[in-house]
Coordinates of C-alpha atoms and ligand atoms in Angstrom, one line a residue:
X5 CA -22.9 12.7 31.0
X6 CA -19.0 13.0 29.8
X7 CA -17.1 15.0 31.9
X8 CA -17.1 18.3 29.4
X9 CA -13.2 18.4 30.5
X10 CA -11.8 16.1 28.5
X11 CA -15.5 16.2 26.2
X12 CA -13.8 16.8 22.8
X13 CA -17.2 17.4 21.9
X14 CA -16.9 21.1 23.8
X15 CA -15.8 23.5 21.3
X16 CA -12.6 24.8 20.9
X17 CA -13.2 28.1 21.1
X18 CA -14.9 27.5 24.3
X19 CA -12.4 25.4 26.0
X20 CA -9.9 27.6 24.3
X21 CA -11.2 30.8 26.7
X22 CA -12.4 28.7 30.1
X23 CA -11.3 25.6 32.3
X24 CA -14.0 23.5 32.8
X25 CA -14.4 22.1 36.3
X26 CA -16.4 20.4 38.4
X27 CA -20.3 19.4 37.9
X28 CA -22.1 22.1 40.5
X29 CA -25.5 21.4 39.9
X30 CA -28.5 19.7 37.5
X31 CA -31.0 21.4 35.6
X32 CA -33.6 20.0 34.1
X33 CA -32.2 20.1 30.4
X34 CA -28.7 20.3 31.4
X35 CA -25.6 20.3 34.0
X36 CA -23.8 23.2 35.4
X37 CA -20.4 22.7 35.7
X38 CA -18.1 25.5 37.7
X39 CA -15.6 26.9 35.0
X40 CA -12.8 29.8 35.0
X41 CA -11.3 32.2 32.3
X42 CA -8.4 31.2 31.4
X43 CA -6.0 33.8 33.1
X44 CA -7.6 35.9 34.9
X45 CA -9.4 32.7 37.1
X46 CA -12.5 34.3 37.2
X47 CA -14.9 32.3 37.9
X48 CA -18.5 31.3 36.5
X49 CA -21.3 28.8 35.7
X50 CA -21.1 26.7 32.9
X51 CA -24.8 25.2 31.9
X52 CA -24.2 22.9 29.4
X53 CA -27.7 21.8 27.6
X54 CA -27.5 18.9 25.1
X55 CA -29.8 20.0 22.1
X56 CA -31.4 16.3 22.1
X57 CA -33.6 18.4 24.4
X58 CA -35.1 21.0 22.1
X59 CA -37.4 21.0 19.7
X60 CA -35.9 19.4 16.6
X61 CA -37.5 21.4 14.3
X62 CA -35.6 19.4 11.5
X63 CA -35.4 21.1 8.1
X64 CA -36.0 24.7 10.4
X65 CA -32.4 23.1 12.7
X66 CA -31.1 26.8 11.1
X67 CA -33.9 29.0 12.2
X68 CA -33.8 26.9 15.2
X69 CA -30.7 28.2 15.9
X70 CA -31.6 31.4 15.0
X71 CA -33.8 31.5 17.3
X72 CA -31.5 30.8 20.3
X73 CA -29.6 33.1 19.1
X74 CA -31.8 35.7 19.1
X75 CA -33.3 34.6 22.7
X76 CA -29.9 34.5 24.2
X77 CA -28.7 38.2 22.8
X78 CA -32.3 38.9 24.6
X79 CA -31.3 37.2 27.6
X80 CA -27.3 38.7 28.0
X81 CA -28.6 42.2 27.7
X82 CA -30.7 41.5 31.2
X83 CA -28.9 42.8 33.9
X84 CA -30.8 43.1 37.4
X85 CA -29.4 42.4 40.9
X86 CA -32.1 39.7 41.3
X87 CA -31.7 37.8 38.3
X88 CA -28.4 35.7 37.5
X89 CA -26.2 37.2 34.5
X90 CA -25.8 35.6 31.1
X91 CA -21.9 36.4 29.9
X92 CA -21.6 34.2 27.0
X93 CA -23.3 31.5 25.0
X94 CA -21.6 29.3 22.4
X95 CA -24.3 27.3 20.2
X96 CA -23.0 23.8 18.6
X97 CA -24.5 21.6 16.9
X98 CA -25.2 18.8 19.7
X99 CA -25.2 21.4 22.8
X100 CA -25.6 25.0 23.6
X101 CA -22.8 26.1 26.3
X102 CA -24.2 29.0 28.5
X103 CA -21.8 30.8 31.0
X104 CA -23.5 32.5 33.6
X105 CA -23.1 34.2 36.9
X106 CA -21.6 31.8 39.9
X107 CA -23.2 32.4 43.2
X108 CA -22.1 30.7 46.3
X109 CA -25.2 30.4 48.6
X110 CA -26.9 27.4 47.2
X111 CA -30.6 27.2 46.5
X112 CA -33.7 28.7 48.1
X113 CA -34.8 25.1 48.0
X114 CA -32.2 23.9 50.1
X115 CA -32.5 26.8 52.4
X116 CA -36.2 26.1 53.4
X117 CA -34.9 22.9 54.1
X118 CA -32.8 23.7 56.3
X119 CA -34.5 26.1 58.0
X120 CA -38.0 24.2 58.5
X121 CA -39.4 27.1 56.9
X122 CA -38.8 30.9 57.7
X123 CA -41.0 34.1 59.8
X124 CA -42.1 36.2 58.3
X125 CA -40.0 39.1 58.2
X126 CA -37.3 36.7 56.7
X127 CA -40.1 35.4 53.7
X128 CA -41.3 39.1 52.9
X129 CA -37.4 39.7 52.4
X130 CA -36.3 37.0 50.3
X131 CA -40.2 36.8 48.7
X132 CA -39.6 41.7 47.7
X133 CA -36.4 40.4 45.4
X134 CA -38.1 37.5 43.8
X135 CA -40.9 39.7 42.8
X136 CA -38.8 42.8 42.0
X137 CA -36.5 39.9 39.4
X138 CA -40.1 38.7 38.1
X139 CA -41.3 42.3 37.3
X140 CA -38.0 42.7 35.4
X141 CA -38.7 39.5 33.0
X142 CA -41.7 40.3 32.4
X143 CA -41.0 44.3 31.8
X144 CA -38.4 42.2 29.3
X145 CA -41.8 40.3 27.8
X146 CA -39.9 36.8 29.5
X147 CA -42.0 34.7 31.1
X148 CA -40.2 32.1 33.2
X149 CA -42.3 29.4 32.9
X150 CA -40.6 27.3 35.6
X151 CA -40.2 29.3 38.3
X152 CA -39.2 27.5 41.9
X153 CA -37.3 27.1 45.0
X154 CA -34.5 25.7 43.0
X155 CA -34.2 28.2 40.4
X156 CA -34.1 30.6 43.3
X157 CA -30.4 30.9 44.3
X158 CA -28.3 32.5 47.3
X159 CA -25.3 34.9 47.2
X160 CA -24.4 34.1 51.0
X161 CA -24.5 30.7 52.3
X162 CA -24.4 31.8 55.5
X163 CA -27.7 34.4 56.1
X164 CA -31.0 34.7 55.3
X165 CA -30.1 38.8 55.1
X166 CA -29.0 37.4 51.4
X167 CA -29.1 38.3 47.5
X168 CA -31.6 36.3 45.3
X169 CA -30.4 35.2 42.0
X170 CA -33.6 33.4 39.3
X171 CA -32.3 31.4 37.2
X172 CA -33.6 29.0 34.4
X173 CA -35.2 31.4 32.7
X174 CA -35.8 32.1 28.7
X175 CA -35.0 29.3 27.1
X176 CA -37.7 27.3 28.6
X177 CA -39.4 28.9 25.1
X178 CA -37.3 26.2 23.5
X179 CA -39.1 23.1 25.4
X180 CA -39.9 20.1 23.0
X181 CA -42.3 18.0 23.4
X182 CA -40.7 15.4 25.7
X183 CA -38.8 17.8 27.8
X184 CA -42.7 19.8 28.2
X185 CA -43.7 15.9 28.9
X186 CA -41.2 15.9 31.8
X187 CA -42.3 19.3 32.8
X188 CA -45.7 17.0 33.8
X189 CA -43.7 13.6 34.7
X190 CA -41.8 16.2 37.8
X191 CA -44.1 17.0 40.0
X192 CA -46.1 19.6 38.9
X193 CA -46.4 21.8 42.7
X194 CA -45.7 25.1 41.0
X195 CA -47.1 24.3 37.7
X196 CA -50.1 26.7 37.0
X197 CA -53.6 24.8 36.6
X198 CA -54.6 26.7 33.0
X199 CA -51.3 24.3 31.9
X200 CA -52.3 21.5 33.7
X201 CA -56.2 21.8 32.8
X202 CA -55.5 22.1 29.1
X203 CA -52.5 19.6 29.2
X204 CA -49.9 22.3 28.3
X205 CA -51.7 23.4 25.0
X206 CA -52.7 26.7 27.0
X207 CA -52.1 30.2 25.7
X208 CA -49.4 31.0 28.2
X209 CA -49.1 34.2 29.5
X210 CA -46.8 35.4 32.5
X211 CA -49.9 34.6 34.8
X212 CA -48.1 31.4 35.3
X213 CA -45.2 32.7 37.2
X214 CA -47.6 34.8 39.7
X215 CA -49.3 31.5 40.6
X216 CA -45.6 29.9 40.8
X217 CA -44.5 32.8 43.0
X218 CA -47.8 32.4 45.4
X219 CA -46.9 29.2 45.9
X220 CA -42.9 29.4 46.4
X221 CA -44.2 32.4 49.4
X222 CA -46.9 29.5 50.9
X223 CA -43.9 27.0 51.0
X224 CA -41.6 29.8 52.6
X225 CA -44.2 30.9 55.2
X226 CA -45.0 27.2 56.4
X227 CA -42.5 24.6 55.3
X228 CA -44.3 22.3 53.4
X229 CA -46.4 22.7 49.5
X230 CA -50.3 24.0 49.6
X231 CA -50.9 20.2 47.3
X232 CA -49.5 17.5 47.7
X233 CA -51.0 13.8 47.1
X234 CA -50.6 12.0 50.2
X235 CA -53.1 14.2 52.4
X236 CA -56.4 14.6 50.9
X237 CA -55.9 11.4 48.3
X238 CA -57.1 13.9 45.8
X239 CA -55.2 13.9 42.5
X240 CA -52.5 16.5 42.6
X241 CA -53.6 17.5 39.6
X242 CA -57.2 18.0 40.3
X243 CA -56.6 19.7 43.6
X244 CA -54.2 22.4 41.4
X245 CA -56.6 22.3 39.0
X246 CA -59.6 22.9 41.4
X247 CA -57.3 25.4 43.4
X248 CA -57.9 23.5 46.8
X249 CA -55.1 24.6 48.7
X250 CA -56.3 25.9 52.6
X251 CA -54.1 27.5 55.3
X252 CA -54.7 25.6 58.3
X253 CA -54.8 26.7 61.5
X254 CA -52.0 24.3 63.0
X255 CA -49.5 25.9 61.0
X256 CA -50.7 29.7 59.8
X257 CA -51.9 30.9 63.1
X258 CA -48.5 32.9 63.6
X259 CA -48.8 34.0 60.0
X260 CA -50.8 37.5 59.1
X261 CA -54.3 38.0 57.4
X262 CA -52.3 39.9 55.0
X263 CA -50.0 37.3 53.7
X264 CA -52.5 35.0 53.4
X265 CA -55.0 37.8 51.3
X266 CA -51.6 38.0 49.4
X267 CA -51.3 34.3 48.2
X268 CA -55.4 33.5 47.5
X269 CA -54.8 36.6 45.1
X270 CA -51.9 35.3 43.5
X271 CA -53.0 31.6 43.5
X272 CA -56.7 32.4 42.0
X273 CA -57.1 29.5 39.7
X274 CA -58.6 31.8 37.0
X275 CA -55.8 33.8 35.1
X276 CA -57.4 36.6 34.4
X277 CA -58.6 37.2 38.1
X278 CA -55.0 36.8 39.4
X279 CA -52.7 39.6 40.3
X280 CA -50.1 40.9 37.7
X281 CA -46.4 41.3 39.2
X282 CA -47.5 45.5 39.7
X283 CA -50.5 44.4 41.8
X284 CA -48.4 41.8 43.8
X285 CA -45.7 44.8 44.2
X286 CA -48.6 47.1 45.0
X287 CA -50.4 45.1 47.8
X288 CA -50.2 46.1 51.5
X289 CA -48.5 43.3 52.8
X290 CA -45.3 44.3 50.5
X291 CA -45.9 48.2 50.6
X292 CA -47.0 49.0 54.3
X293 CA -43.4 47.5 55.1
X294 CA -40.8 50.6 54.9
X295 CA -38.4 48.6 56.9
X296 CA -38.3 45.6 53.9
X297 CA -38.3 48.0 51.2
X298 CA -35.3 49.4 52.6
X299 CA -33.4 46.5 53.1
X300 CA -34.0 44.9 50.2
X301 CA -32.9 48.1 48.4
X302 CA -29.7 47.9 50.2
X303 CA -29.1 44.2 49.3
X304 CA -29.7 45.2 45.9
X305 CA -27.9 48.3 45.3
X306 CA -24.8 48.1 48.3
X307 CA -23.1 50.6 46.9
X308 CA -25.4 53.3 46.9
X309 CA -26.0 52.6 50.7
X310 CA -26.1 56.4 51.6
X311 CA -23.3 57.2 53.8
X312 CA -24.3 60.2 56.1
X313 CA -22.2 62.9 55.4
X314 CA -19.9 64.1 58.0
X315 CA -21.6 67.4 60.0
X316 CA -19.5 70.1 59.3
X317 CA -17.9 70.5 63.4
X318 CA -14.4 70.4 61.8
X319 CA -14.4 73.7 60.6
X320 CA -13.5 76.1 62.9
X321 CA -15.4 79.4 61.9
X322 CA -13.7 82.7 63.1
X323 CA -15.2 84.7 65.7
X324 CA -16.9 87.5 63.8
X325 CA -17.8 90.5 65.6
X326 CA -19.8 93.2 63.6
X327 CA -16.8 95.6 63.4
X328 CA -14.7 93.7 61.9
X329 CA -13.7 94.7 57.9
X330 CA -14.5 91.6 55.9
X331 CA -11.3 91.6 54.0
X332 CA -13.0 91.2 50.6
X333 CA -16.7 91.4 49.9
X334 CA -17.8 87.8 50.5
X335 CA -19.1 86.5 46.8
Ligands
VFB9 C1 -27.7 28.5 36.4 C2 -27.9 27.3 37.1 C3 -27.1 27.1 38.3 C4 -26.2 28.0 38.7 C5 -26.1 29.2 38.0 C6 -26.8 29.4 36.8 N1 -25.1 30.0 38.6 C7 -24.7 29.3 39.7 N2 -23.9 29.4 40.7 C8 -24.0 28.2 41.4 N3 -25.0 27.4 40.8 N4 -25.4 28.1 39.7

């Protein structure tokens, strides 16, 4: 990949209006570089995505384009705490140049990492925002389609009590047929088994980010995936497929009844059994929790944290005694 600096290839109009800086992360169709406004040094993402990776729908290139167009007007009027913001997109003919929100925590992934996994309190935090972001995309009929830990970013790099950002989302409509391919040549842990099972071909429908999110909480909860090949020697696929993910003993002991009910219903292998992102938002283990609710309401919306007003001791009141003329008739 050129460095998009000196890349004559970036448009002028884009390099015109933004410094482009260092490489800050790897998507799957694309690099993020860090960038500023020329100016006022404000700063922002820069995902660059070379359009090798789309669908080349040939003769349709211009409706193509349309298209992205279209998508991305969709996706820069989103605005929700828990998803990250899309300024500006500039569509050439060899890349499409998206600048987006810069957040400075790092990735969920990278978090759970670190951590070794987190309690519970700490998961049901993080876990409230990444549903109340889904329920926004798909309010906005966008399905994600690739949700996980690292399209999950962090405002603060230094708490858990942090912001959630998605990310990645919308233009994963655009997926040719070789970057769908590398959607199943990654490993497919938060892949949905009605796209595995039918190879991708699958009517998708925004089921596939409930299972996604079921299994982003499992990871959160424990520290390590509900599938994963060395264990059983099953397939991964078959065992996503199959749904046989278990919550042993070892590790959920510490973990409530309630989370668990929470994940089996959102990682039901059959679509239309699984919970929408209302059911997930309506079930006890998110609204029993006042305490959660309210903090992720104040990480979300920090400036209407409601200051209690001062009680009125200040004023001093005159000492009224029933003779007394009031000067005017009170109004
Ligand atoms: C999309 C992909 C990565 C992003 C991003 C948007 N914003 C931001 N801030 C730090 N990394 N990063």
């Amino acid at each position: 990949d050129t460095n998009a600096t000196e890349d004559s290839t970036v448009p002028l109009n884009v390099r015109e209006k933004y410094i482009i800086s260092k490489e800050i992360g790897r998507g799957a169709y694309g690099e993020v570089k860090l960038c500023f406004i020329r100016g006022t040094c404000d700063r922002f993402a820069m995902k660059i995505i070379a359009k090798k990776h789309f669908t080349v729908m040939g003769a349709h290139a211009h409706t193509f384009n349309q298209q992205i167009q279209s998508e991305c007007s969709i996706l820069r009027g989103l605005d929700h705490p828990c998803i990250i913001r899309v300024y500006d997109v500039y569509d050439t003919s060899d890349a499409v140049y998206i600048v987006l929100e810069l957040v400075e925590g790092g990735e969920l992934f990278d978090r759970i990492v670190a951590n070794g996994q987190f309690d519970e309190i700490t998961s049901k935090f993080l876990f409230r925002q990444m549903c109340l972001g889904v329920k926004y995309l798909h309010d906005h009929s966008i399905t994600h389609r690739d949700l996980k830990p690292e399209n999950v970013l962090l405002t603060s790099p230094d708490t858990n009590e942090t912001l959630i950002k998605i990310t990645d989302f919308g233009l994963s409509r655009f997926i040719n047929e070789t970057t769908l391919m590398k959607t199943f040549c990654g490993t497919p842990n938060y892949l949905a088994p009605e796209v595995l099972s039918t190879r991708g071909e699958a009517s998708y429908t925004n089921k596939v980010d409930i299972w996604s999110l079921g299994v982003i909480l499992y990871i959160c909860l424990v520290g390590y995936p509900p599938f994963s090949e060395s264990i059983s020697g099953t397939p991964l696929n078959d065992q996503i497929i199959k749904g046989l993910y278990t919550f042993p003993d070892e590790f959920w002991s510490e973990v409530s009844e309630s989370a668990k009910d929470l994940i089996r219903k959102m990682m039901c292998v059959d679509p239309t059994k699984r919970l929408t992102i209302n059911d997930v938002l309506e079930h006890p283990w998110l609204v029993d929790d006042h305490d959660n609710t309210t903090r992720v309401d104040k990480i979300m919306h920090p400036s209407k944290v409601i200051s209690t007003p001062p009680t009125i001791t200040s004023v001093k009141r005159p000492a009224c005694d029933d003779d007394t003329p009031l000067s005017e008739p009170c109004t």
